[in-house]
C-alpha cells in the first residue's frame, strides 16, 4: 500500500466484504452464537472507533463510497455568530452498527468575497468545493436527540459572505451552506423592530398607538403605528420587498419626530407599517446572501394589489403570471395576508400620501416612482409632483426643480391601487441620487454611516411633508 489512506480504504473494503459474509451467517440459524456481535466488531476497532490520528484527518477529507451521512443542513447568522447544523441521514439514524461514522464531525468554511448581492443568487455556491475550504473543526460532537449536530462559528466578520460544509468522519459532507453575517445595526431583526415599536408606545403613550392589523403568511403579527393626534396623516410602509428598505428608516423617523417635533404631531399624524414582509425580511437578516423580494408564499406583494391585476407585466425580465418569477402576482388579486392588511389599513386612515420604501439593503434614496396610470389625470399628476417637490426640498439634497417623478409603477402595485382606489398619491421610494451611495447599497455594502445619512435625510423630508399639510 502506498499510503495510510490506502491502508484505511483497503481495510474499509475488507470490512464491507466481511459484513456481507457475517450477514449471511446471521441468516443461518446454526450460528446463534454470533447473534450478539455487531459487524463493526470484526474489523480493526482501532481504526474505526478509536484514536485514528493522522489517518482520520486524511480520510475525513476524502469522499468514500458511503451513502451521504448528513442531511438537511442549514447555516444562519445570529447576532454575533453563525450556526451550522445538520441531521443524520435516515439510513444511519438509530443504527448502532453504523455509529462509527459519527465518531468525529467536520466543519469546513470558505469566504466568498466575489459574491455580488443583486447579481448572484444560489447558483454562485453550487460549484464550490469543500476541498478548497478551511477545516475549522474536527472532533467529537454530541447530537441533540441523538440526531442533530450543531456547531457555532464565533470567529466571523460582519459583512462577510461565507459558505460552510458539515460532515461526519466518513462520507461526503453536507453543503454548500451559504450565509452572510449581516450587521444587526443595519439590518434590524424582527425582535428589534418589535421592541422599538413597543418602546415608542411606552415612552409616548399620548402620541403613539400600536395595533396588530393582521398576520403574515407565517402567522407573524403585522404591526402598525399611528404617531400623532392630527386627523390629517401621511403613511409610511417598509420592506414590502424583503431585501429593500423599511424599518431602519421608518422607526428612526418616528422616534425623532416624537423627540423633536411633538407640537407638530398634535396637528398631524404619521401612520406606518414598518415591515410589511417580515417573514422573508427575517430570512434576509439571518443571512440569506442573495436578494429576496417575495413573501413566504413566493408572491410579490407589490404586484398583488387589486388594480389592473389581470394585466401581465414583464419588468426585469420576469412575467407576473409566472409562479417561478420574482415578480409573481399571486393566484388571484389580494391573495396574500400582507396585501389584505395593507389595504384595510390604508382605507381606514385615508392618508394624504403614501411613501413605500424600496431600493436595496436598508437604503431608500430620493428617486420617486408613481403609478403610470396616474398620467391619465393632470390634477393627480400635479398633486403628486407637489408632494414630491416638498419631500425633495426637505431632504435638501439638491434642487427639486432638477428632479422628476417617474410614472412607471405597474399593474398590481400599491401606487396603482392607491391611485385607482383612493385617488391618493403614492410613491415607491427607490434609488439614491448619488451614484456612489447607490453602488454601495446595491451590492449590500451599506454601512452604519450610510444608513445614518439616509435616516437623517428622510427625517428632514418627512418633516417637511408633515408641515405642508399641518397649515
Coordinates of N, CA, C and O in Angstrom, one line a residue, residues 293-295 297-314 318-336 339 410-413:
X293 N -37.1 39.0 -2.5 CA -38.1 40.0 -2.9 C -39.5 39.6 -2.4 O -40.3 40.4 -1.8
X294 N -39.9 38.4 -2.7 CA -41.3 37.9 -2.5 C -41.6 37.6 -1.0 O -40.7 37.5 -0.2
X295 N -42.9 37.3 -0.7 CA -43.3 36.9 0.6 C -43.1 35.4 0.8 O -42.5 34.7 -0.1
X297 N -45.1 33.0 0.6 CA -45.8 32.2 -0.5 C -45.2 32.4 -1.9 O -45.7 31.9 -2.9
X298 N -44.0 33.1 -1.9 CA -43.3 33.4 -3.2 C -44.2 34.3 -4.1 O -44.2 34.1 -5.3
X299 N -44.9 35.2 -3.5 CA -45.7 36.2 -4.2 C -45.1 37.6 -4.0 O -44.8 37.9 -2.9
X300 N -45.0 38.3 -5.1 CA -44.5 39.7 -5.0 C -45.7 40.6 -4.5 O -46.7 40.8 -5.2
X301 N -45.7 41.0 -3.2 CA -46.8 41.8 -2.7 C -47.1 43.0 -3.5 O -48.2 43.4 -3.7
X302 N -46.0 43.6 -4.1 CA -46.2 44.8 -4.9 C -46.7 44.5 -6.3 O -46.7 45.4 -7.2
X303 N -47.2 43.3 -6.5 CA -47.9 43.0 -7.8 C -49.3 42.3 -7.4 O -50.0 41.9 -8.3
X304 N -49.6 42.3 -6.2 CA -50.8 41.5 -5.7 C -52.0 42.4 -5.4 O -53.1 41.9 -5.1
X305 N -51.9 43.7 -5.6 CA -53.0 44.6 -5.2 C -54.0 44.5 -6.4 O -53.7 44.4 -7.5
X306 N -55.3 44.7 -6.0 CA -56.4 44.6 -7.0 C -56.5 45.9 -7.8 O -57.5 46.7 -7.7
X307 N -55.6 46.1 -8.7 CA -55.6 47.3 -9.6 C -54.9 46.8 -10.9 O -53.7 46.6 -11.0
X308 N -55.8 46.7 -11.9 CA -55.3 46.1 -13.2 C -54.6 44.8 -13.1 O -53.7 44.5 -13.9
X309 N -55.0 44.1 -12.0 CA -54.2 42.8 -11.7 C -54.1 41.9 -12.8 O -53.1 41.2 -13.0
X310 N -55.1 41.8 -13.7 CA -55.1 40.9 -14.8 C -54.1 41.2 -15.9 O -53.9 40.3 -16.7
X311 N -53.6 42.4 -15.9 CA -52.6 42.8 -16.9 C -51.3 42.1 -16.6 O -50.8 42.3 -15.5
X312 N -50.7 41.4 -17.5 CA -49.4 40.8 -17.3 C -48.3 41.8 -17.6 O -48.3 42.4 -18.6
X313 N -47.4 41.9 -16.6 CA -46.3 42.9 -16.7 C -45.0 42.1 -16.9 O -44.9 40.9 -16.4
X314 N -44.0 42.6 -17.5 CA -42.8 41.9 -17.8 C -41.5 42.7 -17.5 O -40.5 42.7 -18.2
X318 N -39.0 39.4 -16.0 CA -39.9 38.4 -15.4 C -41.3 38.7 -15.9 O -41.7 39.8 -16.3
X319 N -42.1 37.6 -15.8 CA -43.6 37.8 -16.2 C -44.4 37.6 -14.9 O -44.2 36.6 -14.2
X320 N -45.3 38.5 -14.6 CA -46.1 38.4 -13.4 C -47.0 37.3 -13.3 O -47.5 37.0 -12.2
X321 N -47.3 36.6 -14.4 CA -48.2 35.4 -14.3 C -47.4 34.1 -14.2 O -48.0 33.0 -14.2
X322 N -46.1 34.2 -14.0 CA -45.3 33.0 -13.9 C -44.9 32.8 -12.4 O -44.2 33.6 -11.8
X323 N -45.4 31.6 -11.9 CA -45.1 31.4 -10.4 C -43.7 31.3 -10.1 O -43.3 31.4 -8.9
X324 N -42.8 31.0 -11.1 CA -41.4 31.0 -10.8 C -40.7 32.3 -10.8 O -39.6 32.5 -10.4
X325 N -41.5 33.3 -11.3 CA -41.0 34.7 -11.5 C -40.8 35.4 -10.1 O -41.6 35.2 -9.2
X326 N -39.8 36.3 -10.1 CA -39.5 37.1 -8.9 C -40.6 38.2 -8.7 O -40.6 38.8 -7.7
X327 N -41.4 38.4 -9.8 CA -42.5 39.4 -9.7 C -43.8 38.7 -9.8 O -44.8 39.3 -10.2
X328 N -43.9 37.5 -9.4 CA -45.2 36.7 -9.5 C -46.3 37.4 -8.7 O -46.1 37.8 -7.6
X329 N -47.4 37.7 -9.4 CA -48.5 38.4 -8.8 C -49.5 37.7 -7.9 O -50.3 38.3 -7.2
X330 N -49.3 36.3 -7.8 CA -50.2 35.5 -7.0 C -51.2 34.8 -7.8 O -51.5 35.1 -9.0
X331 N -52.0 33.9 -7.1 CA -53.0 33.2 -7.8 C -54.2 34.0 -8.1 O -54.9 33.7 -9.1
X332 N -54.5 35.1 -7.3 CA -55.6 36.0 -7.6 C -55.2 37.3 -6.9 O -54.4 37.3 -6.0
X333 N -55.9 38.4 -7.3 CA -55.7 39.7 -6.6 C -56.0 39.6 -5.2 O -57.0 39.0 -4.8
X334 N -55.2 40.3 -4.4 CA -55.4 40.3 -2.9 C -55.4 38.9 -2.3 O -56.1 38.7 -1.3
X335 N -54.6 38.0 -2.8 CA -54.5 36.7 -2.3 C -53.7 36.6 -1.0 O -53.8 35.6 -0.2
X336 N -52.8 37.6 -0.7 CA -51.9 37.5 0.4 C -52.3 38.2 1.6 O -52.9 39.3 1.5
X339 N -51.1 41.8 1.8 CA -51.8 42.7 0.9 C -53.1 43.2 1.5 O -53.5 44.3 1.6
X410 N -46.5 49.6 -11.9 CA -47.2 48.6 -12.8 C -48.5 48.2 -12.2 O -48.9 48.6 -11.1
X411 N -49.2 47.4 -13.0 CA -50.4 46.7 -12.5 C -50.1 45.9 -11.3 O -49.1 45.3 -11.1
X412 N -51.1 46.0 -10.3 CA -50.9 45.2 -9.1 C -50.1 45.8 -8.0 O -50.0 45.3 -6.9
X413 N -49.5 47.0 -8.3 CA -48.6 47.7 -7.4 C -49.4 48.5 -6.4 O -50.6 48.9 -6.7

